[in-house]
Each structure stands twice: as C-alpha cells, then as structure tokens.
Coordinates of C-alpha atoms and ligand atoms in Angstrom, one line a residue:
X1 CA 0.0 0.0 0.0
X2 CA 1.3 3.1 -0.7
X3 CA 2.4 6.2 1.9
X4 CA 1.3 9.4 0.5
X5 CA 2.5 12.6 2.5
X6 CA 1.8 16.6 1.7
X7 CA 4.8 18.3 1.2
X8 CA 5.4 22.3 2.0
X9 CA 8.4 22.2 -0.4
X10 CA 6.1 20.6 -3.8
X11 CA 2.8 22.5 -2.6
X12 CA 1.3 19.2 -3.2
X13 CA 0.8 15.0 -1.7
X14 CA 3.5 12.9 -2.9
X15 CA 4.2 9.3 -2.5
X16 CA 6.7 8.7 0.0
X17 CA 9.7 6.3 -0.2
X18 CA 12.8 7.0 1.4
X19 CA 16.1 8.2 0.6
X20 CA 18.4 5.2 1.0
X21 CA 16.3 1.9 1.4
X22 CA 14.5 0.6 4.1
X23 CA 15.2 3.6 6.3
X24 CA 13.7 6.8 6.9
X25 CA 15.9 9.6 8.0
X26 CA 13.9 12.6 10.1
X27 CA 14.8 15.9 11.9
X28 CA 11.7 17.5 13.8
X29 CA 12.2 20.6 15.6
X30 CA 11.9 20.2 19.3
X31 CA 11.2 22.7 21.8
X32 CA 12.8 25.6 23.6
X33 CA 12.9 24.7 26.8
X34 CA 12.9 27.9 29.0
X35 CA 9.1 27.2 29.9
X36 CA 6.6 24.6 30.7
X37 CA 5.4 22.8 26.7
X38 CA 1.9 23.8 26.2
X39 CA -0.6 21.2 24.7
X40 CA 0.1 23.8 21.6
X41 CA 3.1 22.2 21.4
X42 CA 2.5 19.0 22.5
X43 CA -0.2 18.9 19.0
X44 CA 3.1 19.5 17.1
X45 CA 4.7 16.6 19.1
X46 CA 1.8 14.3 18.7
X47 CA 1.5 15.2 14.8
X48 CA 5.2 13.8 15.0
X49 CA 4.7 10.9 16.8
X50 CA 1.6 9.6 14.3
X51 CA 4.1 10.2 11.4
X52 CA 6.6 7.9 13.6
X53 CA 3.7 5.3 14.1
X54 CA 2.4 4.8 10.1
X55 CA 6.3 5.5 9.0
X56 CA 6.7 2.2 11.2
X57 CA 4.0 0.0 10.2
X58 CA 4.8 0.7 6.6
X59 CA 7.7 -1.9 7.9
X60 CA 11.0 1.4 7.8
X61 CA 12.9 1.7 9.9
X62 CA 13.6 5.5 11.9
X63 CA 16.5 7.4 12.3
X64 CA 15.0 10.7 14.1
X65 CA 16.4 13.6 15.1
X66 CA 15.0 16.2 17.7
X67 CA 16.9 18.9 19.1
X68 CA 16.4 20.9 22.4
X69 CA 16.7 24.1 22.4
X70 CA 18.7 25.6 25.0
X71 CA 20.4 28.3 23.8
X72 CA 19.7 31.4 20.8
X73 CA 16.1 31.0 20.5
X74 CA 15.6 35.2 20.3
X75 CA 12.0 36.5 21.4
X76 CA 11.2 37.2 18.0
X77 CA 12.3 34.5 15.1
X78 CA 13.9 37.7 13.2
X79 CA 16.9 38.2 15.6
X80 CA 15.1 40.8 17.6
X81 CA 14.8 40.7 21.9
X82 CA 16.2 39.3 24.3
X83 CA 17.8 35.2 23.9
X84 CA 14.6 33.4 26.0
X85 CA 16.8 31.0 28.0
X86 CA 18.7 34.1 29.5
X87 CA 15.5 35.8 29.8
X88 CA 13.9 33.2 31.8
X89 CA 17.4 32.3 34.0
X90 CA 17.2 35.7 34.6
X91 CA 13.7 36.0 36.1
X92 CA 13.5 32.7 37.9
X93 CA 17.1 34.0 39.1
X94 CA 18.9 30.5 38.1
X95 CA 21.5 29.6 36.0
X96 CA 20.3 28.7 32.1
X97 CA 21.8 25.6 32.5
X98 CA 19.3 24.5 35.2
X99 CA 16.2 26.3 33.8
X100 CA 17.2 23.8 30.6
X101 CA 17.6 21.0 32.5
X102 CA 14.3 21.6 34.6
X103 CA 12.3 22.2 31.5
X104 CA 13.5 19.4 29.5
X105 CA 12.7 16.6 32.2
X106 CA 9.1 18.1 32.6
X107 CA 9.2 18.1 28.7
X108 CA 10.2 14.1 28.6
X109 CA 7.7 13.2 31.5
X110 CA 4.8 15.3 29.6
X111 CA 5.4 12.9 26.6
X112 CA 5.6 9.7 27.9
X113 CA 1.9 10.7 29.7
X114 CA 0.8 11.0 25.9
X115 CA 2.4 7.9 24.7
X116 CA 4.8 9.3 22.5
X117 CA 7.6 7.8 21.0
X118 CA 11.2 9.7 22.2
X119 CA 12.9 10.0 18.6
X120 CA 16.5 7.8 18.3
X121 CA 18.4 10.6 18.9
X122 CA 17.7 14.3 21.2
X123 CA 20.4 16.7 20.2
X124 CA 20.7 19.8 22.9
X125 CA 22.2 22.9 21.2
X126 CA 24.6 23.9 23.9
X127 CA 26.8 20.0 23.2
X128 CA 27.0 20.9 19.7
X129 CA 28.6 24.0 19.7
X130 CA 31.7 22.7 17.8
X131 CA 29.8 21.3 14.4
X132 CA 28.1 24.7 14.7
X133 CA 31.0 26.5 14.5
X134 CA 32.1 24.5 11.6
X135 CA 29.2 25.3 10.0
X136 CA 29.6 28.8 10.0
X137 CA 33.0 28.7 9.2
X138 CA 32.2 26.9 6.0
X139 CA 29.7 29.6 5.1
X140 CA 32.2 32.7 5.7
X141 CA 34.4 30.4 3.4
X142 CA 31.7 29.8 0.6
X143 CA 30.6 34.0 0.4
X144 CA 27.1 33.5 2.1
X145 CA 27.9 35.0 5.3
X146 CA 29.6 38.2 6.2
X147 CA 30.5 39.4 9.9
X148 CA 29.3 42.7 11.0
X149 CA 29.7 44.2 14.7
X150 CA 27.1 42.2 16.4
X151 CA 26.6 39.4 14.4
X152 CA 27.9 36.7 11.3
X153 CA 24.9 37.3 9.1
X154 CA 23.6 34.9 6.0
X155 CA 23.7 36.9 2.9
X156 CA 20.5 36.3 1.2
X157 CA 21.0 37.7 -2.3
X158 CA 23.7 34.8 -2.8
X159 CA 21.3 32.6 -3.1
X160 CA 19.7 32.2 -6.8
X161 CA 16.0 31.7 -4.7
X162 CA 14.6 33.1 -1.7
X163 CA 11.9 32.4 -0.5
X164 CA 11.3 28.5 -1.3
X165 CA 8.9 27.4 1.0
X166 CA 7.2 30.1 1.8
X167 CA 5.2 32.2 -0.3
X168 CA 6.6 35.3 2.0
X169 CA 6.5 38.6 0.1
X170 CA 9.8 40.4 0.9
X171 CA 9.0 43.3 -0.7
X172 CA 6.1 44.5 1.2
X173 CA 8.2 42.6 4.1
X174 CA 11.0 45.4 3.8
X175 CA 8.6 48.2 3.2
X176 CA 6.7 47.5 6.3
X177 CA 9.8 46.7 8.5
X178 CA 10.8 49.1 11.1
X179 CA 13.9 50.4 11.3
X180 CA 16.4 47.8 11.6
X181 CA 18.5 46.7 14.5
X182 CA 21.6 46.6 12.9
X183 CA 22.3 49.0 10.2
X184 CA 25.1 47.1 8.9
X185 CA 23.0 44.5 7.4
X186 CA 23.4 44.0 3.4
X187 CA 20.3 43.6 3.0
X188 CA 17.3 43.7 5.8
X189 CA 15.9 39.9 5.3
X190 CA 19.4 38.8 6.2
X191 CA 19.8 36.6 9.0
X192 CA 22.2 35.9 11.6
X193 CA 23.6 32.7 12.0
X194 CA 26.4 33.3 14.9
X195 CA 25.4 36.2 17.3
X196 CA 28.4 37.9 19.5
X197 CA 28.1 37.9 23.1
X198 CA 26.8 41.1 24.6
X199 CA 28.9 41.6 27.9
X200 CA 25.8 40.1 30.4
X201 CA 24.9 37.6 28.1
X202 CA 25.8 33.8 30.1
X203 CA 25.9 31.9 27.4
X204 CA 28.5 32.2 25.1
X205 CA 31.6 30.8 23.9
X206 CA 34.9 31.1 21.9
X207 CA 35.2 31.8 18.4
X208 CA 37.1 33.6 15.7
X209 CA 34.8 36.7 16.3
X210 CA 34.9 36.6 19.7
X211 CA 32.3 35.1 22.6
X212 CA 29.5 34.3 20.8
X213 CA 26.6 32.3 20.2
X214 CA 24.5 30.5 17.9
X215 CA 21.4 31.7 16.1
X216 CA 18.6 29.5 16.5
X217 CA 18.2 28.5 12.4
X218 CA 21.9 27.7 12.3
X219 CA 21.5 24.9 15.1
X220 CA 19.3 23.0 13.4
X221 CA 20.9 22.9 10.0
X222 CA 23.8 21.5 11.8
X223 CA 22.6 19.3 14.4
X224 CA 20.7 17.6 11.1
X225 CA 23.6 17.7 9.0
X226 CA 25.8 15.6 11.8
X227 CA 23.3 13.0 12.2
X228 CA 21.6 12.6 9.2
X229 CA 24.0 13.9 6.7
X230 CA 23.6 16.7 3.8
X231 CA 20.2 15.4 2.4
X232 CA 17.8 13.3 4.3
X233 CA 14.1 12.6 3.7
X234 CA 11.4 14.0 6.2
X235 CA 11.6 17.5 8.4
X236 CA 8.8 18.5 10.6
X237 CA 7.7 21.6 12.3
X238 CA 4.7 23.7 12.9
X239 CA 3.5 26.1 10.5
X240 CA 4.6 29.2 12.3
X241 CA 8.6 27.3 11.1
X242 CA 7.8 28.0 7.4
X243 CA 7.9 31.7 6.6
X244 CA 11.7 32.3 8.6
X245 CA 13.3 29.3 10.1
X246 CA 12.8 26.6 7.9
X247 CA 13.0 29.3 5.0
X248 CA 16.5 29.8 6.6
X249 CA 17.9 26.4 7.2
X250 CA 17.4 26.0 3.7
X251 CA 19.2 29.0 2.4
X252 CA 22.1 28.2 5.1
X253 CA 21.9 24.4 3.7
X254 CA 22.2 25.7 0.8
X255 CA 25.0 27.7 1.4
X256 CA 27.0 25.1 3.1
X257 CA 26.1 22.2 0.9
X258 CA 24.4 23.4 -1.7
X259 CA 21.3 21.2 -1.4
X260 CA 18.1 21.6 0.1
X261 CA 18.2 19.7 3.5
X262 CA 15.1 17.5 3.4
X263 CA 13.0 16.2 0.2
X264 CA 9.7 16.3 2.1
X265 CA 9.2 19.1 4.5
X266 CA 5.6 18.6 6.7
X267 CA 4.4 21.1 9.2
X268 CA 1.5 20.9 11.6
X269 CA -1.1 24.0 12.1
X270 CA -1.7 25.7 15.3
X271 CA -4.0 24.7 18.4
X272 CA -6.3 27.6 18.4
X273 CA -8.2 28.6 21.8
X274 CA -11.3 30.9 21.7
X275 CA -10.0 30.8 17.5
X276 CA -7.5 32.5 18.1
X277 CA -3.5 30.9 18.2
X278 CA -2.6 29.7 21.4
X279 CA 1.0 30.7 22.6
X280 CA 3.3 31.4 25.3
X281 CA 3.6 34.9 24.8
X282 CA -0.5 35.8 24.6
X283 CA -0.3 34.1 27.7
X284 CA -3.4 32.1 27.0
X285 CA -1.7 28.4 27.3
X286 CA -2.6 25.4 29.0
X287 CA -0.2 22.2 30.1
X288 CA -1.0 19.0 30.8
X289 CA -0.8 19.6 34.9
X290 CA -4.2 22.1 33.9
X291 CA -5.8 19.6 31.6
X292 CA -5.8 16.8 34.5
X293 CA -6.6 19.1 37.3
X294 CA -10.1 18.8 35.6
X295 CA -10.0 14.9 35.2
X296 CA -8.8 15.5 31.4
X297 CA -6.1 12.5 31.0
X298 CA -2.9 13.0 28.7
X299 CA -4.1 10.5 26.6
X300 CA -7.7 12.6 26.2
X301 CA -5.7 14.9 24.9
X302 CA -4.4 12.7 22.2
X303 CA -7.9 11.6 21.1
X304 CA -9.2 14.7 21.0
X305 CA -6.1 15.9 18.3
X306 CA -7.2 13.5 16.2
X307 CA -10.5 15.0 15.5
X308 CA -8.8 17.5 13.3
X309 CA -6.7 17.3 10.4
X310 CA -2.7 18.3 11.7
X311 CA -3.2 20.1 7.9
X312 CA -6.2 22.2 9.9
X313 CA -6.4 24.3 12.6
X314 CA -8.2 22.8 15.9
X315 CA -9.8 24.4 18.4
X316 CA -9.5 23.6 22.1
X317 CA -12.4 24.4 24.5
X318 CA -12.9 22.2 27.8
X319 CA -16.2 21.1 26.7
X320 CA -14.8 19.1 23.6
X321 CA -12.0 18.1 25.6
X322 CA -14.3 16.6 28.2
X323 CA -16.2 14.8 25.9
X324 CA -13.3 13.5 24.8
X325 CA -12.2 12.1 27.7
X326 CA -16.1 10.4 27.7
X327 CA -15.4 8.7 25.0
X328 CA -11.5 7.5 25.6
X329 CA -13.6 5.3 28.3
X330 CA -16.2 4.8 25.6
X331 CA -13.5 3.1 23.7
X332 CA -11.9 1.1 26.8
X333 CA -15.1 -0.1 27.7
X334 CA -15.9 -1.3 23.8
X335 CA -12.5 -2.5 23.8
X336 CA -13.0 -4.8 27.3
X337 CA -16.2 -5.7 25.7
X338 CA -15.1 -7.6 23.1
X339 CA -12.4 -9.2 24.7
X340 CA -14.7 -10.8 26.9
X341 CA -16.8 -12.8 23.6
X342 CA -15.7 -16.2 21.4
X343 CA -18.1 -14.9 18.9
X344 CA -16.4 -16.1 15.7
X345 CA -16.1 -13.1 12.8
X346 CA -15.4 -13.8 9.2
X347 CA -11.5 -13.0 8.8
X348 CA -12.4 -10.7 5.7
X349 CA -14.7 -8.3 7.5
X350 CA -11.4 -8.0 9.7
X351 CA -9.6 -7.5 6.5
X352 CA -11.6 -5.4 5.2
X353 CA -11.4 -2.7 8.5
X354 CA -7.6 -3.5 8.7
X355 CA -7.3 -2.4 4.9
X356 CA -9.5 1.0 5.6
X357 CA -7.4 1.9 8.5
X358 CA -4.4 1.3 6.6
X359 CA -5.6 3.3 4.3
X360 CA -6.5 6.4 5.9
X361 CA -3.8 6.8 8.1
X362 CA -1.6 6.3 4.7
X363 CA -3.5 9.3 3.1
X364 CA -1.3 11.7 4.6
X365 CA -2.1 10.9 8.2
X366 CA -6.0 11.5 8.1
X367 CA -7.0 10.5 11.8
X368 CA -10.0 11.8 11.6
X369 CA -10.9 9.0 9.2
X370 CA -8.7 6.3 11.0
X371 CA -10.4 7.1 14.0
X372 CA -14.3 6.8 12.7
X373 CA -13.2 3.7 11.5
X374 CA -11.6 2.6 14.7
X375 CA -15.5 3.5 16.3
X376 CA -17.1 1.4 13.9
X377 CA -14.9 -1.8 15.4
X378 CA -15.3 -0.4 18.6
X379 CA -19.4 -0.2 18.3
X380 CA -19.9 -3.3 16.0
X381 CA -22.6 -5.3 17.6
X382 CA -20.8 -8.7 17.1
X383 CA -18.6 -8.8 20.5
X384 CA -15.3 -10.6 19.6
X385 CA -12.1 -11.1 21.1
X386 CA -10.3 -10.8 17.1
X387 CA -11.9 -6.9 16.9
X388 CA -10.2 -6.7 20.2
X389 CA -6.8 -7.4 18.9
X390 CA -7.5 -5.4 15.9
X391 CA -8.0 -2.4 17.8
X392 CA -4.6 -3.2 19.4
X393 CA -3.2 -3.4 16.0
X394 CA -5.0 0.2 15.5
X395 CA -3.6 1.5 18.7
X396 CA -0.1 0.7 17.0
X397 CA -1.0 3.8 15.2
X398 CA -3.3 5.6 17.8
X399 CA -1.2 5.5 20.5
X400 CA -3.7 5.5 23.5
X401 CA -2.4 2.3 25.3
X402 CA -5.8 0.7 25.0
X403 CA -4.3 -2.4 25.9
X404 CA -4.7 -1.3 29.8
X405 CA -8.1 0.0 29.5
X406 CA -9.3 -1.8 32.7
X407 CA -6.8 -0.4 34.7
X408 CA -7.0 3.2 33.3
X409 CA -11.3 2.8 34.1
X410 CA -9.9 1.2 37.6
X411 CA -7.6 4.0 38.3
X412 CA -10.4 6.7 37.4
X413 CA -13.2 5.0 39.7
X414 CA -10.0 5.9 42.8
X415 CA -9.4 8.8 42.1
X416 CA -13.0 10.8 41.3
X417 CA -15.2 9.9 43.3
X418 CA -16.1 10.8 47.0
X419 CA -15.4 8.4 50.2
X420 CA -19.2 7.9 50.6
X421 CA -19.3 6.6 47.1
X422 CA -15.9 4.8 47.4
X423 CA -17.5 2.8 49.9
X424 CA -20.2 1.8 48.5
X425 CA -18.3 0.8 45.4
X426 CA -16.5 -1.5 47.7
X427 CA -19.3 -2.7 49.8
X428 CA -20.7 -3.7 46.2
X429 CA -17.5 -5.0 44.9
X430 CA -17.7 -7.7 47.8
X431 CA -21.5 -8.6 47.2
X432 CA -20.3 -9.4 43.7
X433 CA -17.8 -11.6 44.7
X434 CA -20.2 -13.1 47.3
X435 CA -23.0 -13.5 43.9
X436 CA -25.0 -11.2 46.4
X437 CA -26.7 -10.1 43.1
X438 CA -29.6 -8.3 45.3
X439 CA -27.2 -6.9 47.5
X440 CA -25.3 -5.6 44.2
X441 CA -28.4 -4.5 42.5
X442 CA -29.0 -2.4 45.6
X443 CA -26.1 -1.0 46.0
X444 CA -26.1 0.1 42.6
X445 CA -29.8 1.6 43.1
X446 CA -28.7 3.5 46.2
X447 CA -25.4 4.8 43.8
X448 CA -27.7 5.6 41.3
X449 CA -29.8 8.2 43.7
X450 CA -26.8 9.6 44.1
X451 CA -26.4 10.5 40.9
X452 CA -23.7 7.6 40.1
X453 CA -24.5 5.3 36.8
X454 CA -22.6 2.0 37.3
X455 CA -22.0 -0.1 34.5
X456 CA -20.5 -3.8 34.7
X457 CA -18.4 -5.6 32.3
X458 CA -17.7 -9.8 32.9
X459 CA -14.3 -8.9 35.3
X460 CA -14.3 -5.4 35.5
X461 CA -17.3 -2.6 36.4
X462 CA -16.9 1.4 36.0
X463 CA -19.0 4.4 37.4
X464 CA -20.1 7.3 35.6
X465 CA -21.6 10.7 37.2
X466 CA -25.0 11.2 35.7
Ligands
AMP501 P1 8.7 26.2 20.8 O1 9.1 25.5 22.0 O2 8.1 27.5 21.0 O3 9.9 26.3 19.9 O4 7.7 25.4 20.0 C1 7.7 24.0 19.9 C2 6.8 23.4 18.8 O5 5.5 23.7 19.0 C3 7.1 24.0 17.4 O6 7.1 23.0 16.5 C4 6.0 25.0 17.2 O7 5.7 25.1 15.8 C5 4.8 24.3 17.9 N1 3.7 25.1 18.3 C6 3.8 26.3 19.1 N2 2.6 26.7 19.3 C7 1.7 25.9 18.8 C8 0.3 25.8 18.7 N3 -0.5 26.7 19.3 N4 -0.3 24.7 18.0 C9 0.5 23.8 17.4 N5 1.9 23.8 17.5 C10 2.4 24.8 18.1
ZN502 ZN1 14.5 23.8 14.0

C-alpha cells in the first residue's frame, strides 16, 4: 500500500519512499525549553509521533532527530529581543543551564503521559557547539555569510532563490519593516547565523569573532547535518517554522552544501483557543498539569487531536475536551467488551477494517478518518475477542495504550469519586464476589440516587456521574 504525504516544499501530496532503502531519516524541531510545553506544542509533538507510528508500520525503519533548544532561541524569530533561555534564567534568578535541564525533564515526563515515542536521537544545542562552529566557518568560506559588529549574518541575495517554501513577500516585508536593529546588514531579510556575546549575556563561547553564540536557524541545519547527513528525507515543524526558520535552514543548507536539507518538509497547524493561536507569549496556554486538574487525562488529549486534520487548525475548549475524555472510556469499555466474547467473525470483514485503516492513516495521516473507522470496530454489535486485537493493531497507530483500559477505568473509579461513594463501590464489589446479586443491584440503586451510573463488564465494572 502506498504512503502518500503533503509536502510544503512541492505544494502538493506525494508518495513517499525514502532516501536510501529501508530507512527513513527525520529531523523534527523540538522545543525551547525555557518554559513549561503547552498542549500547543504537544499537538506539534503528537502530529510527529503519528508520522513515527504509520512510518513504522509501513515496515521502515527510523532514524529521528530532535533537538532541544537551550540556547539562541531570540523573542522574536527575526533576531530581535532578548535570547529566552537568559531571559527566563534571569527571572526565575537560576543559571540557564538548570532552567534547561528543569524544563527538559518536565518536557520528557509530559510525553511519555501522551504515549509518544522519544525519537532515536535528542540533540541539545549547547553539546553541539563545535559542528556549529564548523558550519559557519564553511559559510564565511563559501561567500554566504559576512561578519558585522554584532553578528555573522547569512547573505540572502547569494542565493539564486529566496523564499522557497514560503510564499513570503519580501517586498512588502521590507517596506513594512521598522527600522532595523543593525544597520550594517546588506540587505534587511538577512539573518544571523552566529550572534556575538553582549557583555551580560551567560551563554556564550569562543570563536574567531569573539564570545558568541548560535542563532537559532543555524543549530538546526547543523545538528541535522551531523546525524543525518547533507540530504535526508522527512523535516517537521509547525507552520509558524515556514515563513523564517525553515525558510532559513534552507538557504544556510544551501550555502554550506548546496542542497536543500530534506525532500519532504511537513508542518503541523496551530492549536487555536477561543479561535485564536494559542501561545506562550499571549499568555493564553494550558499544560497537561491544567488539563488533569479537571479529570482530562494526557491520553484525552491525544484523542481529541485527532478529530482534526494536523493540515487544519483545531480548536481547544474544555467542553470538547471533556467529551473527549467520555469517550477515551467509551472506547476502553468497547474495547473490554469484546475481549470478553468467542463470537467467531469472518476474517475478511477484519480484512476489510484493517485495509480501511491502513488506508487512511496512509493518506497523509487523516485521523480523523482512521479514527471513525476505529469506532465502527469499537461499536460493531458482534462482540469478539479478534476486533479486540485489531483495535490493538490500531492503537499501534493511535497511540492511546488501550491495551490497559481496565486499569485506566480502575484508576479513574480511585481517584474521582467521593469516600461515601468509594465505599459503596466496595461494599458492592464484595456482594459481587459473594454473587449477592440483590445486594449488588441495591447498591447500585442507592449509587444511582446519588447521581452515580454504574455499569458492569464480565471482570471489570466502571461508574459514571449522571
Ligand atoms: P517552541 O518550544 O516555541 O519552539 O515550539 C515547539 C513546537 O510547538 C514548534 O514545532 C511549534 O511550531 C509548535 N507550536 C507552538 N505553538 C503551537 C500551537 N498553538 N499549536 C501547534 N503547534 C504549536
Ligand atoms: Zn528547528
């Protein structure tokens, strides 16, 4: 079956196949870690994640790169403000070092509570200072980058193309700019690539112009370029990366290598909230701490991306995210269901679901599809344990651990509900055990006047509010 995926670059689908054989090389850009990751982000992370799941069950094999970002990430992507890992060691008063390292283990625990994959290889900025270096060397050597008083900027009218992935206009770009930061600039779309030091700046280290730093673009192109050479075959971002820094790691690819770094370049569109773009610096962001406070699980989280497009913007509000989490236990539930029946099912009506999936998540990742095909299995009314295994062969893909459903329903049951309600629970827990069945069915009556539905599967039983 073929993989088809849309490609920023071509403006258009394309079947995929790889590079060099069986394997698929892939650089994702990772996050800045100066701050907690929003569920923003963590929509650009799960869009990666998918592309890791279908890449894998196409039968390639992964060699993924993601950076951290802990160091020349500038408040604005055009080399303007303040560097926002000094910013924030300065405010929390701590050294940059620590604000990295305290953000980047919150980062790692946030995605293994939504199931995703950690790509083979993390590459922090700071231990990668030397390729870096040698990057910028060779484009001072090769005439695409000149050295001013603050900075090593990338000439842009070198290249025979600019923009290429973007359909950015720079003419009404430099007509509406403000006056630039630094006047010696050849020309005002030109970026820096190696920024020197001002004298309070922590970070910084030696170079042939001095105590510097890295420019955010330049990092990427050359964490990339030591791991997965000078072309490879998938880079992912989201779409606020296309306009300047993918634009940029291009033209600096270009200028070191002279090729474009990736064939197929995908990016994922924003989490909106209240339809408008959700971000760190509107201040209207949540985590995944603020999601649970209100009984919204991680893994809810997940669900509910899929119900968009990552080519279309989604919009958060807590109402669709709670009836998202509804039906996450919706789905355990189905899923317990039919692992509890021998009902026998033709093998080509499993075929025939397993072929639809496989379709739809090939079609350029469409989960919304995958998914409404993944509720028909769930609500067929045959019961059978073989549609329970094929919604683990879905979850493959889907990523929401359905495999421990009961315990997940178990788990919820603990930590909801009231001690008066825990009790009973318990109380009607033993009469079960005891086959009390009136002594259950009252129990459940009382819980139900309460305002507690409970529901019972063969060797499990969960308890909704009404
Ligand atoms: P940052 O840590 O700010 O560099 O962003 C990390 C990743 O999250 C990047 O791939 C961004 O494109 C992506 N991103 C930021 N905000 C959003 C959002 N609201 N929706 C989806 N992706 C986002
Ligand atoms: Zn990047």
């Amino acid at each position: 079956m073929s993989l088809k995926l849309y490609n920023t670059l071509t403006k258009q689908k394309e079947e995929f196949k790889p590079l060099e054989a069986n394997q698929v090389r892939i650089y994702s850009c990772g996050p800045t870690v100066y701050s907690y990751a929003h569920i923003g982000n963590f929509r650009a992370y799960i869009f990666m994640d998918t592309l890791r799941r279908v890449l894998k069950t196409n039968g390639y094999e992964l060699k993924h790169v993601m950076n951290i970002t802990d160091v020349g990430h500038l408040e604005s992507d055009s080399d303007e403000g303040e560097d926002k890992m000094e910013k924030a060691a300065k405010k929390e008063n701590k050294d940059p070092y620590e604000i990295a390292a305290f953000y980047t283990d919150i980062f790692f625990r946030d995605m293994g509570r939504l199931n995703i994959e950690k790509p083979e290889i993390i590459a922090k900025a700071t231990e990668h200072i030397e390729e870096m270096l040698n990057f910028v060397k060779i484009l001072v050597e090769n005439g695409y980058a000149y050295e001013t008083s603050k900075a090593i900027y990338f000439d842009i009218s070198k290249l025979d193309k600019y923009p290429i992935l973007s359909n950015r206009n720079l003419d009404d770009q430099i007509a509406g700019a403000r006056v630039d930061v630094d006047p010696e600039k050849r020309n005002p779309y030109d970026f820096a690539v190696w920024i020197k030091a001002p004298e309070n700046h922590i970070m910084k280290w030696e170079s042939p112009w001095g105590l510097s730093y890295p420019g955010w673009h330049l990092e990427c192109s050359a964490m990339g370029r030591k791991y997965l050479g000078d072309v490879f075959d998938i880079h992912t971002g989201g779409v606020d990366h296309i306009p300047t820094h993918h634009e940029n790691e291009i033209a600096q690819s270009k200028g070191c290598t002279g090729n474009i770094p990736a064939k197929t370049w995908m990016h994922v569109e924003f989490l909106q909230v209240d339809g408008g773009k959700m971000s760190k610096s509107l201040g209207n962001t949540y985590t995944l701490d603020q999601l649970q406070e209100r009984s919204i699980e991680p893994l809810a989280y997940r669900l509910f991306c899929y119900s968009a497009h990552y080519r279309t913007k989604l919009n958060f509000t807590f109402e669709i995210a709670n009836s998202s989490q509804k039906s996450l236990n919706r789905l355990r539930e189905g899923y317990l269901l039919h692992t509890q029946s021998e009902q026998k099912i033709d093998e080509n009506e499993i075929k025939e679901y397993r072929k639809r999936f496989l379709e739809a998540v090939n079609d350029d990742l469409n989960m919304p599809l995958a998914t409404g095909i993944m509720w028909e299995v769930v609500r067929n009314t045959k019961k059978s344990k073989q549609f329970a295994q094929l919604l683990l062969e879905f979850d493959e893909i889907l990523g929401l651990d359905i495999k421990n459903s009961k315990e997940y329903l178990e788990k919820q049951v603990k930590i909801e509900l009231p001690e008066e309600i825990e009790n009973l629970i318990n109380e009607r827990k033993k009469a079960r055990e005891d086959k009390n069945w009136a002594e259950s069915d009252r129990i459940r009556d009382i819980l139900k006047e309460k305002g507690y539905q409970v529901k019972d599967t063969k060797d499990s039983m969960t308890i909704e509010k009404i």
